[in-house]
GROMACS .gro file of C-alpha atoms in nm:
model
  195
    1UNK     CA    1  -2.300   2.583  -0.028
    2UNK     CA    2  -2.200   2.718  -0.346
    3UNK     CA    3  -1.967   2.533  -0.636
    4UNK     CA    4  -1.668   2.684  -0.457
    5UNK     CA    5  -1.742   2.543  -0.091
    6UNK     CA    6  -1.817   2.226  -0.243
    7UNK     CA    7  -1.495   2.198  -0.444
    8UNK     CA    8  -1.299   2.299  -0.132
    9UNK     CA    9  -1.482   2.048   0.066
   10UNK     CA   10  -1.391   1.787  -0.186
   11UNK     CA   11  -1.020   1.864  -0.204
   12UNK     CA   12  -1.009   1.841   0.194
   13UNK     CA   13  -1.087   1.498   0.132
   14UNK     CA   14  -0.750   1.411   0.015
   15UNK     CA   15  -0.481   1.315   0.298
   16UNK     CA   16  -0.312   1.599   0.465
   17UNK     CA   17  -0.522   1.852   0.337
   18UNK     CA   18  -0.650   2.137   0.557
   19UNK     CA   19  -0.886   2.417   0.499
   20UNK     CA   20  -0.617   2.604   0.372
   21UNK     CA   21  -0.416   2.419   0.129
   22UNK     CA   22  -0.770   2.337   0.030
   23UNK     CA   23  -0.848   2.656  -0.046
   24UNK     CA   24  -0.492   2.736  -0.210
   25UNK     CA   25  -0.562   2.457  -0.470
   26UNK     CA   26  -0.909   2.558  -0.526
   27UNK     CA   27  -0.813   2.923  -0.590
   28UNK     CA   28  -0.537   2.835  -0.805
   29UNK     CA   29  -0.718   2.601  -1.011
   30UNK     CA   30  -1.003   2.858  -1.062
   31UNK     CA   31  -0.801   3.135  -1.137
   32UNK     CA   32  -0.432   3.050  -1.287
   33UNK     CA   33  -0.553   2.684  -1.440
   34UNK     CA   34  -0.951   2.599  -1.593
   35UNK     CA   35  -0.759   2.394  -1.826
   36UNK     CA   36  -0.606   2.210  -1.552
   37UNK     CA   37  -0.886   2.242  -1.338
   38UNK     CA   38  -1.096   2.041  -1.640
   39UNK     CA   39  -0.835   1.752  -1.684
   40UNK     CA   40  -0.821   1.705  -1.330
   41UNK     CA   41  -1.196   1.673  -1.296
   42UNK     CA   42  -1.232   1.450  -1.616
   43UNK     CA   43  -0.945   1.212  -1.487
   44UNK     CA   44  -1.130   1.203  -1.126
   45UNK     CA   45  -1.452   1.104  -1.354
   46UNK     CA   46  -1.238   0.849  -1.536
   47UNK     CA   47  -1.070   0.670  -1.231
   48UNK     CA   48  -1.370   0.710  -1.065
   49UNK     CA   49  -1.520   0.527  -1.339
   50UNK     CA   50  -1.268   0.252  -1.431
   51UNK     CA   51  -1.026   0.145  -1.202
   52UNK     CA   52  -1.153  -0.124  -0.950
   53UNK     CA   53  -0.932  -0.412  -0.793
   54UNK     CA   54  -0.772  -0.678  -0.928
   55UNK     CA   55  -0.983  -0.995  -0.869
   56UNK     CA   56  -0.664  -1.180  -0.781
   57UNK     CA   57  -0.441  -0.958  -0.567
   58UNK     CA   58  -0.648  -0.655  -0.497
   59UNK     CA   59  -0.457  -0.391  -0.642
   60UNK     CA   60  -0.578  -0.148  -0.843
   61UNK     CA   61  -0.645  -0.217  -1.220
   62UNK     CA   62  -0.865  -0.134  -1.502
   63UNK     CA   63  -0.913  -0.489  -1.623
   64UNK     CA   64  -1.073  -0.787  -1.375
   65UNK     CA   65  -0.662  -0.937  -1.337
   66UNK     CA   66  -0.383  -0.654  -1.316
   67UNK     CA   67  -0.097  -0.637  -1.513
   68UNK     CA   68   0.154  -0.814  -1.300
   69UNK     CA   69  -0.087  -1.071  -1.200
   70UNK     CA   70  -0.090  -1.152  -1.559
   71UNK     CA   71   0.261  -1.155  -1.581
   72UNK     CA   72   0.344  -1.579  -1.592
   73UNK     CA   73   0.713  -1.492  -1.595
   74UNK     CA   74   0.690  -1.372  -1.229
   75UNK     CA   75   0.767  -1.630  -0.939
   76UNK     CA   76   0.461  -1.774  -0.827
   77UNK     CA   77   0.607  -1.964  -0.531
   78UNK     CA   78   0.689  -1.549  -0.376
   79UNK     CA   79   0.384  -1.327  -0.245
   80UNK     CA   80   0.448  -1.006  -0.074
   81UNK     CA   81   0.219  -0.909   0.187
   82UNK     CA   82   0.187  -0.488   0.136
   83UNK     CA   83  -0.121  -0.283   0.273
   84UNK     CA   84  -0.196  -0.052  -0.029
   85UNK     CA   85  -0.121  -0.010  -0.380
   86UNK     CA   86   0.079   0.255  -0.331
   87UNK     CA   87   0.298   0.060  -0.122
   88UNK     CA   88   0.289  -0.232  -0.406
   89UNK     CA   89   0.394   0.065  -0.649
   90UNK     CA   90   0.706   0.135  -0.444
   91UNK     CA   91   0.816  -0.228  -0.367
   92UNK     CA   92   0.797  -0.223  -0.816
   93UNK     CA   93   0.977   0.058  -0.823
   94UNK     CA   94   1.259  -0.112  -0.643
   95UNK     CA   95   1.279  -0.385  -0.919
   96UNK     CA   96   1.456  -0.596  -0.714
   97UNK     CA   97   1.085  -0.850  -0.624
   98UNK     CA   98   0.983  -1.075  -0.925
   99UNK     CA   99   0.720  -1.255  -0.743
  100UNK     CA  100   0.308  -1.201  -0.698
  101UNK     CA  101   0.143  -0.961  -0.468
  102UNK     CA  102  -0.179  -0.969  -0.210
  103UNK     CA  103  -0.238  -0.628  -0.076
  104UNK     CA  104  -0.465  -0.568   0.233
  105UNK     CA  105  -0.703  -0.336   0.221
  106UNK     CA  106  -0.469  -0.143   0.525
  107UNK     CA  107  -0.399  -0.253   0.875
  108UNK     CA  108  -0.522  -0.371   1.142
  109UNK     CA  109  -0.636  -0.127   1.410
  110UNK     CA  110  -0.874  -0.288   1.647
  111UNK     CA  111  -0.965   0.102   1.823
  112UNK     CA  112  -1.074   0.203   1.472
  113UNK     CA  113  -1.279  -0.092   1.439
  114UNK     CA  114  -1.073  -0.250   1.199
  115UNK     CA  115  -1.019  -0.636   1.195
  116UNK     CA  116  -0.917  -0.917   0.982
  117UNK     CA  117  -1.253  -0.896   0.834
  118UNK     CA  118  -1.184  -0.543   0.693
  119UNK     CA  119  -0.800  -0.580   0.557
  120UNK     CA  120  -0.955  -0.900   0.339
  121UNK     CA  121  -0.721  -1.177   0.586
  122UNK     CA  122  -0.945  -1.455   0.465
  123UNK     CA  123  -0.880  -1.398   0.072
  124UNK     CA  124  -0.520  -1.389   0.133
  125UNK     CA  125  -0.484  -1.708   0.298
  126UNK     CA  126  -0.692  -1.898   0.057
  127UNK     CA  127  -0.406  -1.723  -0.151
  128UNK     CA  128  -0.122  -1.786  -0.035
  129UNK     CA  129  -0.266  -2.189   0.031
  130UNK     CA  130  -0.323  -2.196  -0.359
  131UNK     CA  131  -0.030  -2.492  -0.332
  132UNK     CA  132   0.229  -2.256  -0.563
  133UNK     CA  133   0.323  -2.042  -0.267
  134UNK     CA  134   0.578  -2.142  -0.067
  135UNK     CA  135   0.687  -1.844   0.093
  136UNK     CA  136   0.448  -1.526   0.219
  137UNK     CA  137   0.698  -1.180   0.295
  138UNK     CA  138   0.536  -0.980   0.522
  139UNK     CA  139   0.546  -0.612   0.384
  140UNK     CA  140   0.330  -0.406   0.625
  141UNK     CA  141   0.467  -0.063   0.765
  142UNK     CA  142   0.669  -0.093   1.092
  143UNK     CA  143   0.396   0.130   1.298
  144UNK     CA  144   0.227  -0.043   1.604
  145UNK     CA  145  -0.038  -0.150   1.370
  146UNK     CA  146   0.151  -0.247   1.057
  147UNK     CA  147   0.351  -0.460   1.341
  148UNK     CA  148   0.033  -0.606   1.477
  149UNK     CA  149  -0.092  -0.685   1.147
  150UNK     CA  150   0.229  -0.868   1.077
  151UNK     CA  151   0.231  -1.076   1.366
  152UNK     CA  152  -0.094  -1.182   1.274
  153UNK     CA  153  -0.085  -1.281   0.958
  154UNK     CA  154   0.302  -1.470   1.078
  155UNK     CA  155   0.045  -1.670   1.303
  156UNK     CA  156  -0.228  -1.752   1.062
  157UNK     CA  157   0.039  -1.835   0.806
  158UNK     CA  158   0.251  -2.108   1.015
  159UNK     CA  159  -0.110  -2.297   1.186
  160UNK     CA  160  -0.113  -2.343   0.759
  161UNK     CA  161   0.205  -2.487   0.734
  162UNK     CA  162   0.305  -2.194   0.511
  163UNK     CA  163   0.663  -2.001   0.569
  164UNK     CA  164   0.645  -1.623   0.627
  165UNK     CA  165   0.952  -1.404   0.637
  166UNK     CA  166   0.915  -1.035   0.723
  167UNK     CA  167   1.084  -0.706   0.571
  168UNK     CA  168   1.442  -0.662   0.736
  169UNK     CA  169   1.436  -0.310   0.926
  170UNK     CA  170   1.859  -0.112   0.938
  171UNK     CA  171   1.989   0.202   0.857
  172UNK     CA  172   1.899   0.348   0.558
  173UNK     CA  173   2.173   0.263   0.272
  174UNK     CA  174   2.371   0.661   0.284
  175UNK     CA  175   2.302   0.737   0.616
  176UNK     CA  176   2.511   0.878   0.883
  177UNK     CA  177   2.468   0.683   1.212
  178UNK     CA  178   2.502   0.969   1.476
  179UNK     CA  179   2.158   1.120   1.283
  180UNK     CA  180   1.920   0.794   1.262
  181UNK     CA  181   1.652   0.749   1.553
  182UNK     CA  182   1.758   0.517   1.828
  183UNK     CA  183   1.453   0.258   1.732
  184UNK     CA  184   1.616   0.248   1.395
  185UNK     CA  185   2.004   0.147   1.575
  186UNK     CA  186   1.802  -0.083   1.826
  187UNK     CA  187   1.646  -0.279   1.515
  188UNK     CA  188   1.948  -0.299   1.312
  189UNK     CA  189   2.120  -0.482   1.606
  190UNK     CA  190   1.855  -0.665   1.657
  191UNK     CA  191   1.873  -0.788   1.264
  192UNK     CA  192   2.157  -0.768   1.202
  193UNK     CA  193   2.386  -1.044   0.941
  194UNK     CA  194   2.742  -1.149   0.899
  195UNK     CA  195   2.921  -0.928   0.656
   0.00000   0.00000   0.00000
């Protein structure tokens, strides 16, 4: 393979990239963009380099304990439950959660071969026993395996005593109710709350 294959090869490693948008990027890069091309491939080195995860809540982080871990004015009796750090970066974004975070190295998916073992189960619960937390929210996705991983973790959480709430699921703040999916009206009746 020459430099070319091997960059397109590399770029089909990200999510949701084909053989085609690979080679879009690739050609673009090469021929509208060298500078770009070179700051991409020198901030790939650096990450690459650099970032590892947080020794405390597994996030990504340049330094052994990430910044919000080393935030003391956060709640330490809260600790959301998310599977990535890019789902940690939007439940920030929302600036509405002041507590601590654990995040799983993904779900659970037993047909892939993934178990507790592999999303890092143990390390949270010695977390969340650490005698600060007092209540675990259960972040993960609402797929079948984001569900399974949440019931779980609800499981191993209460046979230690420890209180685990999980993300409410309703139609989305703006929406019209004729276009949501049915599973989306089914769960908000299910959840619903007094007005």
């Amino acid at each position: 393979m020459n430099a070319l294959d091997h960059l397109i090869e590399a770029l089909r490693r990200l999510p949701g990239v084909g053989q085609k948008s690979a080679q879009r990027m690739a050609y673009h890069l090469l021929q509208h963009d060298r500078a770009g091309a070179d700051a991409l491939a020198r901030a790939l080195q650096e990450a690459a380099r650099h970032v590892r995860h947080c020794e405390r809540c597994h996030t990504f982080s340049e330094t052994a304990l990430c910044k919000i871990c080393q935030d003391t004015k956060r709640d330490a009796r809260l600790l959301c439950v998310v599977e990535s750090p890019a789902d940690q970066a939007a439940m920030e974004r929302t600036a509405s959660y002041h507590g601590y975070y654990f995040v799983l190295q993904g779900r659970l998916s037993p047909l892939d071969g993934i178990s507790t073992r592999e999303i890092g189960v143990a390390p949270l619960l010695e977390r969340a026993t650490d005698g600060q937390v007092e209540e675990v929210i259960l972040a993960t996705s609402f797929t079948a395996e984001g569900e399974a991983t949440a019931h779980v973790l609800a499981e191993a959480l209460k046979a230690r005593g420890l209180r685990s709430t999980r993300l409410a699921r309703g139609v989305p703040v703006g929406s019209e109710l004729e276009y949501v999916d049915l599973g989306t009206i089914a769960h908000a009746l299910v959840d619903r709350r007094p007005s």
